[in-house]
Short mmCIF file of C-alpha atoms in Angstrom, two decimals:
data_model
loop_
_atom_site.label_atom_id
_atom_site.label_comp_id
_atom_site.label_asym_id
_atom_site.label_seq_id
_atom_site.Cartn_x
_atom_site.Cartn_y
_atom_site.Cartn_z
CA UNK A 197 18.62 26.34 6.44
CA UNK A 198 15.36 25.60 5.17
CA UNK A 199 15.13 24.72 1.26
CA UNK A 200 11.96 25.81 -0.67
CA UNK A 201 13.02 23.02 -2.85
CA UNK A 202 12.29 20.12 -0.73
CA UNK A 203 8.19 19.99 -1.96
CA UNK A 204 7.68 16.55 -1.53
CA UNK A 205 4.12 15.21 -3.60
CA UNK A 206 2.60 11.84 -3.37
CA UNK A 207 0.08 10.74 -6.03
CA UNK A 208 -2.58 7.58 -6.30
CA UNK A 209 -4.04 7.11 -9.28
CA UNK A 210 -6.74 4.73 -7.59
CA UNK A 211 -9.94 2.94 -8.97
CA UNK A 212 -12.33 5.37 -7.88
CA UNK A 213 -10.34 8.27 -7.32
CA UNK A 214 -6.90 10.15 -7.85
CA UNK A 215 -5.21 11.68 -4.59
CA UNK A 216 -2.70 13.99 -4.58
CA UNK A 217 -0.83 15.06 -1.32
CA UNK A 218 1.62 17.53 -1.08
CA UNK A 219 4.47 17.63 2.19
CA UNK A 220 7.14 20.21 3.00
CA UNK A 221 10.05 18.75 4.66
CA UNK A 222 12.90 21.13 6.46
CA UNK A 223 16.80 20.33 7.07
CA UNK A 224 16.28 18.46 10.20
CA UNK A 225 13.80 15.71 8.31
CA UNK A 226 10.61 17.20 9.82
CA UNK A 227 7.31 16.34 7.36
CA UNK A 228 4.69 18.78 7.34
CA UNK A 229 1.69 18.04 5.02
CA UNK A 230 0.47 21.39 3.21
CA UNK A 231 -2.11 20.26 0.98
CA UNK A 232 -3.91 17.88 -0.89
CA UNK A 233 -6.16 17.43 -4.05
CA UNK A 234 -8.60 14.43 -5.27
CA UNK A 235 -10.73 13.72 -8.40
CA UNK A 236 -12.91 10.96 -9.28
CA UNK A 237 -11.03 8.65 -11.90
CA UNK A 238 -14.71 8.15 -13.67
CA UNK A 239 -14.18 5.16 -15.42
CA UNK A 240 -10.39 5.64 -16.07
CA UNK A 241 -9.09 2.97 -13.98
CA UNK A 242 -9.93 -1.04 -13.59
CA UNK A 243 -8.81 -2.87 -11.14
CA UNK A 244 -6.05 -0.72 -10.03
CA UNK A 245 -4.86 -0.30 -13.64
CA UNK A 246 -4.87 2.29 -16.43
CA UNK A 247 -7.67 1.27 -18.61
CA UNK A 248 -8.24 4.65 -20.31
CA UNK A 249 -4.92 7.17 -20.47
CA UNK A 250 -7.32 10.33 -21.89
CA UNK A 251 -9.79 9.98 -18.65
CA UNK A 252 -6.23 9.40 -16.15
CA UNK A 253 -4.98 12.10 -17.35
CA UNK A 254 -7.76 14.58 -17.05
CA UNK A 255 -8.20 13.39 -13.41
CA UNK A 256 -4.50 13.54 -12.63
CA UNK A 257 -4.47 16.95 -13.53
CA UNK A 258 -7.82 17.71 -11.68
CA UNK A 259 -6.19 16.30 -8.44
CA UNK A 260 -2.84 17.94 -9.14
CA UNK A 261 -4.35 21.38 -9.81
CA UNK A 262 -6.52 21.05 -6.55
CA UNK A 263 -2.91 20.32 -4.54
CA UNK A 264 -1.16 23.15 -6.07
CA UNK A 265 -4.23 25.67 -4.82
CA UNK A 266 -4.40 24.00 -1.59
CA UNK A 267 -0.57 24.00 -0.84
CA UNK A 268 0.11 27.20 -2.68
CA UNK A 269 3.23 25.80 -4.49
CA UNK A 270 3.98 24.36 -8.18
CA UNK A 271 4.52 21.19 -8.66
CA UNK A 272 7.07 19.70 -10.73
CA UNK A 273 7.60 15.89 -9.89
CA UNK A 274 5.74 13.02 -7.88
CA UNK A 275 6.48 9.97 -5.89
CA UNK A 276 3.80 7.39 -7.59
CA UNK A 277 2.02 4.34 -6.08
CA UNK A 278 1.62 1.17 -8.43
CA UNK A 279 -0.62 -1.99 -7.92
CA UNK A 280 -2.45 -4.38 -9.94
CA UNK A 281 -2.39 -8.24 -10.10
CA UNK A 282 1.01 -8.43 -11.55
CA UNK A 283 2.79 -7.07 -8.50
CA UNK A 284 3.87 -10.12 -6.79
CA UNK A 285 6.23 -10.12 -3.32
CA UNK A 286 8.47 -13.25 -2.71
CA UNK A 287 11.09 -13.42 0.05
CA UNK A 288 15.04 -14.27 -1.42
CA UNK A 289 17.73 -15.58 0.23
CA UNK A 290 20.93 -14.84 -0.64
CA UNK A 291 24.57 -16.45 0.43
CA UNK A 292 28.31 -15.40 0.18
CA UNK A 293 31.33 -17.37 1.41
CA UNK A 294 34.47 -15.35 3.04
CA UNK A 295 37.31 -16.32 0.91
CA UNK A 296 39.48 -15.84 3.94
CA UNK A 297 38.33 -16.97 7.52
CA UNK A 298 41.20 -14.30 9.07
CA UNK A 299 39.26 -11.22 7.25
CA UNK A 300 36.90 -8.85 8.08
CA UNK A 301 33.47 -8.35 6.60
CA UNK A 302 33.61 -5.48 4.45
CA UNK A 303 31.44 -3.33 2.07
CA UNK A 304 32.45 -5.45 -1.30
CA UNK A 305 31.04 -8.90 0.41
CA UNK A 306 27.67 -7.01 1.55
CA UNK A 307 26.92 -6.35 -2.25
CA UNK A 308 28.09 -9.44 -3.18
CA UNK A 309 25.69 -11.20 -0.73
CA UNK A 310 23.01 -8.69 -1.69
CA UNK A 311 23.68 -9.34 -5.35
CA UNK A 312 23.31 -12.94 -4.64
CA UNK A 313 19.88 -12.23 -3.31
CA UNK A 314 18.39 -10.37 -6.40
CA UNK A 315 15.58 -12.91 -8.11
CA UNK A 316 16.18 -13.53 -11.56
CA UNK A 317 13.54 -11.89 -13.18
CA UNK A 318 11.56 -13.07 -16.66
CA UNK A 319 8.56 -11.93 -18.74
CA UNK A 320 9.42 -8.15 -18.15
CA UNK A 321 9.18 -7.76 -15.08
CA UNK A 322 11.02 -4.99 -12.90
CA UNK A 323 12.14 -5.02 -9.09
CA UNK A 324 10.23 -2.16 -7.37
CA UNK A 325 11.63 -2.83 -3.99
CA UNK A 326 14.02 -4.83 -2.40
CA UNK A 327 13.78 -5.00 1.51
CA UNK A 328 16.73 -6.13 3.75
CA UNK A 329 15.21 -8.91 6.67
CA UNK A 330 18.45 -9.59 8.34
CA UNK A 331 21.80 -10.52 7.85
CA UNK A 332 22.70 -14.66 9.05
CA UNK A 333 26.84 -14.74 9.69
CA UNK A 334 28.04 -17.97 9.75
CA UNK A 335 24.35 -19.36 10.37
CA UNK A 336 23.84 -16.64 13.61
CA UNK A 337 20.40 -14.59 12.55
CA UNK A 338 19.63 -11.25 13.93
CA UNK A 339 22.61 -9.63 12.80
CA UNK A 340 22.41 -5.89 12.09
CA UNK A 341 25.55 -4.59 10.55
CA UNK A 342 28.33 -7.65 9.88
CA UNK A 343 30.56 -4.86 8.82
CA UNK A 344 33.69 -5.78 10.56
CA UNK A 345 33.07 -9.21 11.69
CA UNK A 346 35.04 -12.41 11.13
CA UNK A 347 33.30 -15.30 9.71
CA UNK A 348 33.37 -17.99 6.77
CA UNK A 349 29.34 -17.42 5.24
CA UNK A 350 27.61 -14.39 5.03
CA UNK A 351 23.79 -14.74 4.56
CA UNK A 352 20.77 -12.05 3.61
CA UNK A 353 17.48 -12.07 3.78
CA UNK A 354 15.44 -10.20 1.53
CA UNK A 355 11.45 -9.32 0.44
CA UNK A 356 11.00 -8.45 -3.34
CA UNK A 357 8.29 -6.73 -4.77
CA UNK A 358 7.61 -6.61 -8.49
CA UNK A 359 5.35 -5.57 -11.60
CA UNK A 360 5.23 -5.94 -15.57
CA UNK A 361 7.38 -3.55 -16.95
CA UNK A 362 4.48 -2.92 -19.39
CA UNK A 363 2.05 -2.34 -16.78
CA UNK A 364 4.03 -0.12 -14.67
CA UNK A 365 4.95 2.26 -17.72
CA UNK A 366 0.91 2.83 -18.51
CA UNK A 367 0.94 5.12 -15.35
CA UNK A 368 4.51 6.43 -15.78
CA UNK A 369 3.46 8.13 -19.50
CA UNK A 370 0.04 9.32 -17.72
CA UNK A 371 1.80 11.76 -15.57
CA UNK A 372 4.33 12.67 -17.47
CA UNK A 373 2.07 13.47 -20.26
CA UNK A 374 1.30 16.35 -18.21
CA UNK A 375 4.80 17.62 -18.36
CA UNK A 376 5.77 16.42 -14.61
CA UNK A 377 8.73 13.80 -13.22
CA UNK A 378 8.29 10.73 -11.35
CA UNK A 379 10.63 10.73 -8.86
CA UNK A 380 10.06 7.03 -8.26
CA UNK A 381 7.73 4.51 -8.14
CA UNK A 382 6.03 2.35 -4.81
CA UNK A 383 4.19 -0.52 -4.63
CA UNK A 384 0.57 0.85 -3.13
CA UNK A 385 0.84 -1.52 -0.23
CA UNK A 386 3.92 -0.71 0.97
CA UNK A 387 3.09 2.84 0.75
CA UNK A 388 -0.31 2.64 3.11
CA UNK A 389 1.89 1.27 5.54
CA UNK A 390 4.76 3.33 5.60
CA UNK A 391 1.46 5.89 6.26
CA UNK A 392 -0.14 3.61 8.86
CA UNK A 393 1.89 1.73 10.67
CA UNK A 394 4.22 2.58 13.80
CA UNK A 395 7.89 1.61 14.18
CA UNK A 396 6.35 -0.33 17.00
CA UNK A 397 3.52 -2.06 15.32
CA UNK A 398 5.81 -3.15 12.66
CA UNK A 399 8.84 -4.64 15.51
CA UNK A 400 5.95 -6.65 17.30
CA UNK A 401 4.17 -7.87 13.77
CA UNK A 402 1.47 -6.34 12.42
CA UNK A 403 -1.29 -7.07 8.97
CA UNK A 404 -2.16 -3.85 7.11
CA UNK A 405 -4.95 -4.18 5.25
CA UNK A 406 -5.11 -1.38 2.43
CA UNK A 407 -9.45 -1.67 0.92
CA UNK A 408 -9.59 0.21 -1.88
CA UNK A 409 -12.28 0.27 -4.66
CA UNK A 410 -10.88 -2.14 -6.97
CA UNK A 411 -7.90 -3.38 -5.28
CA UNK A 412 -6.99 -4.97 -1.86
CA UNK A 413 -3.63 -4.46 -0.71
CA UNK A 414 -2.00 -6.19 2.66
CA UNK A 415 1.45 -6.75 3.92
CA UNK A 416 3.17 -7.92 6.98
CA UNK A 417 5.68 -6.62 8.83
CA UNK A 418 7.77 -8.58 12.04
CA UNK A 419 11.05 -7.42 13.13
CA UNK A 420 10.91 -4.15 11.59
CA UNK A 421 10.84 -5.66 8.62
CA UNK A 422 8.08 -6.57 5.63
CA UNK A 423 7.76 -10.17 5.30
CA UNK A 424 4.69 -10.31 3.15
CA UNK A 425 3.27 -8.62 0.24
CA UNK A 426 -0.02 -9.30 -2.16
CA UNK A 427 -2.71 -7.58 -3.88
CA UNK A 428 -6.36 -9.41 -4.64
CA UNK A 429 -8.14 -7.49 -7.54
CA UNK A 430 -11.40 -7.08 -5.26
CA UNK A 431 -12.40 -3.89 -3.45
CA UNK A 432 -15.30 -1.83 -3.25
CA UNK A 433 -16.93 -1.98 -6.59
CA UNK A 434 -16.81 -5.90 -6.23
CA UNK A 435 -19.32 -5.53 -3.07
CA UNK A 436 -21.72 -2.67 -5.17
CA UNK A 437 -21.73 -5.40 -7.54
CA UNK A 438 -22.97 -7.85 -5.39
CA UNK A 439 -25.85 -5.54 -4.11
CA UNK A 440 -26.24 -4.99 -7.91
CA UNK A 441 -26.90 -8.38 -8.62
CA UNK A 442 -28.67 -9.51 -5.41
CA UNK A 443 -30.81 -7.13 -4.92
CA UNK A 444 -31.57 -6.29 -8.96
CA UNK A 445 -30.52 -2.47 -8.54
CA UNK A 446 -28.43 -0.45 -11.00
CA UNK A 447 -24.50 -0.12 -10.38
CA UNK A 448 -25.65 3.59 -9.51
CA UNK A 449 -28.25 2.71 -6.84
CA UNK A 450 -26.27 -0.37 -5.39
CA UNK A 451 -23.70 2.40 -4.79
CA UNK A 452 -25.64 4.77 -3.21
CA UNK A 453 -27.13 2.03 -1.12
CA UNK A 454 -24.01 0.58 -0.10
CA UNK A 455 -22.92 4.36 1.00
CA UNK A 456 -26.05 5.65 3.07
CA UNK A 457 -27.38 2.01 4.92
CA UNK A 458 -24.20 -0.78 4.28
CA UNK A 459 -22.48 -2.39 7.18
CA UNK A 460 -20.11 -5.27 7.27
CA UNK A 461 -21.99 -7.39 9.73
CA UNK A 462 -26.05 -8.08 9.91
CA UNK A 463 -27.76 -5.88 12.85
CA UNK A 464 -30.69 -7.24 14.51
CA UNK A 465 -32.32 -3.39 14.93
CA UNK A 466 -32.10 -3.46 10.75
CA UNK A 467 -34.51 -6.50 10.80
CA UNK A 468 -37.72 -5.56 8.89
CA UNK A 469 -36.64 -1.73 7.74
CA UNK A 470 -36.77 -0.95 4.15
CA UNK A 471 -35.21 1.92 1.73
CA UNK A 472 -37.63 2.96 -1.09
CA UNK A 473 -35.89 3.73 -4.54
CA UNK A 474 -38.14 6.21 -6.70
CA UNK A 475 -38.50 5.18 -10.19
CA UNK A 476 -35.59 5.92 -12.91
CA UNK A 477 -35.90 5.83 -16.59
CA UNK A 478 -36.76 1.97 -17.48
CA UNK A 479 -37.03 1.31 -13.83
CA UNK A 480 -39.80 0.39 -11.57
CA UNK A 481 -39.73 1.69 -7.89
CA UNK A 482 -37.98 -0.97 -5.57
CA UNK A 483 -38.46 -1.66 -2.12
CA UNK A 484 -34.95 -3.03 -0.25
CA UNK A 485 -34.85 -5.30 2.72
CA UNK A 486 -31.58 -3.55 4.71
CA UNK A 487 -30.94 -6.93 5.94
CA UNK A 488 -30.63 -8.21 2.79
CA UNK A 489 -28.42 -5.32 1.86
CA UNK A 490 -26.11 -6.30 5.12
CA UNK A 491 -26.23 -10.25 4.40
CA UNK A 492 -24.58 -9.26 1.00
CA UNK A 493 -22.17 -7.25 2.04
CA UNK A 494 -20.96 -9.32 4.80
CA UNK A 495 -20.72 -12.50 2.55
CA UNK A 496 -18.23 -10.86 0.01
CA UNK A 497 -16.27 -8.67 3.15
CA UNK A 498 -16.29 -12.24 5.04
CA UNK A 499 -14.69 -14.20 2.09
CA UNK A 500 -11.99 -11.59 1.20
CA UNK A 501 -11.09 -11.02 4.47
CA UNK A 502 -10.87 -15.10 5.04
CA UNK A 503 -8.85 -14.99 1.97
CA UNK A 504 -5.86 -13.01 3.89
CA UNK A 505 -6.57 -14.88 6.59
CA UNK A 506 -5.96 -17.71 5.03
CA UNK A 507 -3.26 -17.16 2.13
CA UNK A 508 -1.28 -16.01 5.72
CA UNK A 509 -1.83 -19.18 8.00
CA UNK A 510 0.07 -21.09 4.87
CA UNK A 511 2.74 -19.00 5.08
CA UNK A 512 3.01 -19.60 9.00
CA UNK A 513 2.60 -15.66 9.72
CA UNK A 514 -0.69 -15.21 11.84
CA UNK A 515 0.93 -16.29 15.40
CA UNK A 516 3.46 -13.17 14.65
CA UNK A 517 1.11 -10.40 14.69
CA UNK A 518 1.23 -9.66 18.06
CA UNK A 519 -0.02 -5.94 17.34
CA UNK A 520 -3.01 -7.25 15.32
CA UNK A 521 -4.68 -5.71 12.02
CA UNK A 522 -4.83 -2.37 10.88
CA UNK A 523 -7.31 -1.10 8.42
CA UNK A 524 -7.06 1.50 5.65
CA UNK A 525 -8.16 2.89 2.17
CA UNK A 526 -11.77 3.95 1.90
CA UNK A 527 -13.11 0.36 2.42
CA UNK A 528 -11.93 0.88 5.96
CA UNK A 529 -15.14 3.58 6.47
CA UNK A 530 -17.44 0.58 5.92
CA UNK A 531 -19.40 0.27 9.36
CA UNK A 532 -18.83 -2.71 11.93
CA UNK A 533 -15.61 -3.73 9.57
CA UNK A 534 -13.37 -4.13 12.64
CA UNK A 535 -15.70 -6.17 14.17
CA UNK A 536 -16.06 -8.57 10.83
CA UNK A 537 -12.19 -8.39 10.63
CA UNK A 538 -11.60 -8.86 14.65
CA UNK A 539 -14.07 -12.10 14.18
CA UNK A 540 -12.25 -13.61 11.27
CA UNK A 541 -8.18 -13.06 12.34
CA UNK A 542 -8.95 -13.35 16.63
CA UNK A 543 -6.94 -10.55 17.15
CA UNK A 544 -7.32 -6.86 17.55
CA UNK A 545 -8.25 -4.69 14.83
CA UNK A 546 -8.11 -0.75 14.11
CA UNK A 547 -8.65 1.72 11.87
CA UNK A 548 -5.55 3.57 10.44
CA UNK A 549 -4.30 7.42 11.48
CA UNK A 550 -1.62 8.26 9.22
CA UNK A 551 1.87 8.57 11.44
CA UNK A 552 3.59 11.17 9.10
CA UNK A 553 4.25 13.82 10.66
CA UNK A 554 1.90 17.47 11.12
CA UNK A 555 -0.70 18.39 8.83
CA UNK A 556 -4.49 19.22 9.24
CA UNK A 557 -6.78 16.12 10.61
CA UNK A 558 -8.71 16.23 7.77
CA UNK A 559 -6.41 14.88 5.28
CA UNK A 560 -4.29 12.86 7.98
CA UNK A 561 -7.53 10.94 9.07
CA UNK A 562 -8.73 10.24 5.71
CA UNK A 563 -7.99 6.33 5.04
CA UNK A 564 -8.39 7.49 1.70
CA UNK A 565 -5.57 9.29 1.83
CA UNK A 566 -3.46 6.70 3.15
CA UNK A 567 -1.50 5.49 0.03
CA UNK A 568 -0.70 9.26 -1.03
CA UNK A 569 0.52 10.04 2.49
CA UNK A 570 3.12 7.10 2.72
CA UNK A 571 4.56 7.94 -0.43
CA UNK A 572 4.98 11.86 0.77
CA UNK A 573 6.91 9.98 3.94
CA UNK A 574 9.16 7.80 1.72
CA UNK A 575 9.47 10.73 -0.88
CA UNK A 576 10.98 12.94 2.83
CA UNK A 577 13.31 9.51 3.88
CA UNK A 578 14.78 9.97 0.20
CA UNK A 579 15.51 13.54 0.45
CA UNK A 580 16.96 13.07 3.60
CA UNK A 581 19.43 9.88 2.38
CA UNK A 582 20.50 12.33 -0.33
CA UNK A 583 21.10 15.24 1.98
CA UNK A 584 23.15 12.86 4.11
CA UNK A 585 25.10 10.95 1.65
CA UNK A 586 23.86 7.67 3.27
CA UNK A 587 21.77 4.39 1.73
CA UNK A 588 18.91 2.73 3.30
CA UNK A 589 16.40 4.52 1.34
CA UNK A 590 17.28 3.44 -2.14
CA UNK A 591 16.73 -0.24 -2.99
CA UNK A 592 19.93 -1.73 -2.51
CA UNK A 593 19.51 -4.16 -5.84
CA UNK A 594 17.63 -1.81 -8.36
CA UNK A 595 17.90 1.95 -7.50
CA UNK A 596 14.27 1.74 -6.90
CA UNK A 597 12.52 3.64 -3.74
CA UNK A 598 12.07 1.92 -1.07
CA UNK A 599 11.11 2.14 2.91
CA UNK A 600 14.08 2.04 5.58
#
C-alpha cells in the first residue's frame, strides 16, 4: 500500500545557490521526483561553507518554500549534503583472527572485523560514511558474504569519509532553525554520484567530477565500490576571478562574461571578436578580447582538472577507469569542458543525467541539481532498509547514511 509518508527531500546548501528536491517513493522502492525549489545563497556561503547563518537561512527557506509549491506537499525533514576542505576520505583496513579454525564465520566476527576497521578519529572530527570494499578470508579477496565460511583471518576493506564536527553542525542549526529534521547527513560527492553514476559505470571504474561554484568534488568508484574521495576549494567563482583580475572587470561583469561568451578551450573562429561593456558607476567602457576571455578560463579549468588527474595517478587509480569521467554540478554547462577534460585524463568524458528514477527532464537534466537528486536516492535506499528490516544503507561503523 502506498504511504503518503514516504516524502523523501534532498537539500544543497551550495556556494551559489540552495537546491531543494523533493521525491515520492511507493512500497515497491520506486523514486518519483515531484518537485524542486532553488535560491541564490547571495553571499551566504564560502567555499562550500556557512559563512553567514541569517543569509542561509533566508535562502533555505526560499528554496524549501519553492519545493513545497512545486510538489504540493509539506515538508518536515531533509537528507543534507556537506563539503568543505575538512572532509577528507582515506581507505582502512581492518583484520580479525577466528579463534577457532573448525567454526563458522558468523555475524559477531563481521562487526568485530568492521570495528577493527573504524579510523581513530582526533580534533573533532565525525565519520560521515563508512563504505564496505570487500571482505579478504584467509588472504582470498573478492569475497562477498563470509557468513558461513571456515577460515583462520577475516579481513575488510573499507573507504571513510569525514568532517569537523564543528563545521558540519554550522549547516545542521541552519535548517533546523527553520523548525525542520535532518534525517542525515552526506558528503556532497558521494551524493552527485549516487545521482550520476550507473551500477555499471561504477563495476567497470569510473571519476565523477562534481564543479560547483566554490567547491570541486570527485570520487572513484571500481568494483562497485568508492575507492576515492576529495574536495579542492576551487569552483566557479575561482575562474570569474581570474577574468576579474585578467581582464580588469568587476566580479559582476567577469560573471556575466564568463556566462554569455566563456568556453573551456580557445576557438580559432573567437580570434579577433570583442564584447563591449557600457560604462558603470566609476567605470570606463571596456573593450574584451574573447580570446583572452577563453585563454583564462582554460588556464585555471586546465590546472584543476590536472590536479585530479594527478592527485589520482599517485594513488595508482587512472588505469581503472575503464568507463571514463563523468561531469556534473553547474561547472559541467561550461562549453568544450569535455573536450578540456577528455584531453587532460585520455579517456572518455560525459556530461551527467541523473539515474534516479522518473521525474520531469527539467530538473533530472540539471547538473545543478545533481547533489540534491542523489541525496533524494539515498534518502529512498534508507526508507526502503527500514521497511525491510535489513542493513546496507546505514553506515555500518557510525549510524551515519550511506550508499549501498
Amino acid at each position: 500500500m502506498f504511504d503518503k509518508s514516504e516524502i523523501i527531500v534532498g537539500l544543497e546548501i551550495g556556494t551559489a545557490k540552495t537546491c531543494a528536491v523533493v521525491g515520492e517513493a511507493d512500497a515497491d522502492g520506486t523514486l518519483q521526483i515531484i518537485g524542486v525549489g532553488t535560491e541564490p545563497t547571495r553571499g551566504a556561503v564560502r567555499k562550500g561553507e556557512i559563512v553567514n547563518a541569517d543569509l542561509a537561512e533566508e535562502a533555505i527557506r526560499a528554496a524549501l518554500a519553492a519545493a513545497e509549491e512545486s510538489a504540493d506537499v509539506e515538508l518536515r525533514s531533509v537528507y543534507l549534503s556537506v563539503t568543505g576542505s575538512h572532509i577528507e576520505g582515506n581507505n582502512y583496513h581492518g583484520m580479525h583472527p577466528i579463534a577457532s579454525v573448525d567454526r563458522e564465520i558468523d555475524e559477531e566476527d563481521l562487526k568485530a572485523v568492521e570495528r577493527k576497521a573504524h579510523p581513530k578519529l582526533t580534533d573533532g572530527r565525525e565519520v560521515l560514511h563508512a563504505l564496505r570494499q570487500g571482505y579478504r578470508v584467509d588472504g582470498q579477496g573478492g569475497v562477498e558474504n563470509p557468513l558461513g565460511r571456515f577460515a583462520s583471518r577475516l579481513e575488510v576493506d573499507a573507504h571513510v569519509v569525514s568532517g569537523q564536527i564543528t563545521r558540519l553542525q554550522n549547516s545542521v542549526c541552519a535548517v533546523k532553525g527553520l523548525g525542520l529534521e535532518v534525517e542525515a547527513l552526506a558528503f556532497a560527492g558521494r551524493a552527485a554520484a549516487c545521482a550520476a553514476l550507473s551500477p555499471e559505470q561504477c563495476e567497470l571504474g569510473a571519476l565523477l567530477i562534481d564543479l560547483g561554484a566554490g567547491t570541486t568534488e570527485y570520487v572513484v568508484y571500481h568494483n562497485r565500490s568508492l575507492r576515492h574521495s576529495r574536495v579542492i576549494a576551487v569552483g566557479g567563482e575561482h575562474v570569474s576571478n581570474d577574468i576579474s583580475v585578467g581582464l580588469k572587470l568587476s566580479n559582476a561583469r567577469a560573471e556575466k562574461l564568463k556566462l554569455e561568451h566563456g568556453a573551456a578551450l580557445p576557438d580559432p573562429a573567437a580570434h579577433g571578436r570583442t564584447v563591449n561593456f557600457t560604462s558603470d558607476v566609476g567605470l570606463d567602457n571596456r573593450t574584451v578580447s574573447i580570446s583572452h576571455l577563453h585563454q583564462v578560463m582554460y588556464a585555471r579549468l586546465e590546472e584543476l582538472l590536472m590536479l585530479i588527474r594527478d592527485d589520482l595517478a599517485r594513488a595508482g587509480l587512472l588505469a581503472h577507469l575503464r568507463a571514463g569521467v563523468v561531469l556534473t554540478g553547474g561547472g559541467a554547462r561550461v562549453p568544450e569542458l569535455e573536450r578540456l577534460a577528455t584531453q587532460v585524463f585520455q579517456m572518455s568524458v560525459q556530461t551527467a543525467r541523473a539515474k534516479v528514477g522518473s521525474g520531469p527532464s527539467s530538473i533530472l537534466d540539471e547538473p545543478e541539481c545533481s547533489t540534491a537528486l542523489g541525496l533524494v536516492k539515498l534518502g529512498a535506499q534508507q526508507h526502503a532498509a527500514q521497511r525491510h528490516s535489513r542493513t546496507g544503507v546505514f553506515d555500518w561503523l557510525a549510524g551515519k547514511l550511506v550508499g549501498a
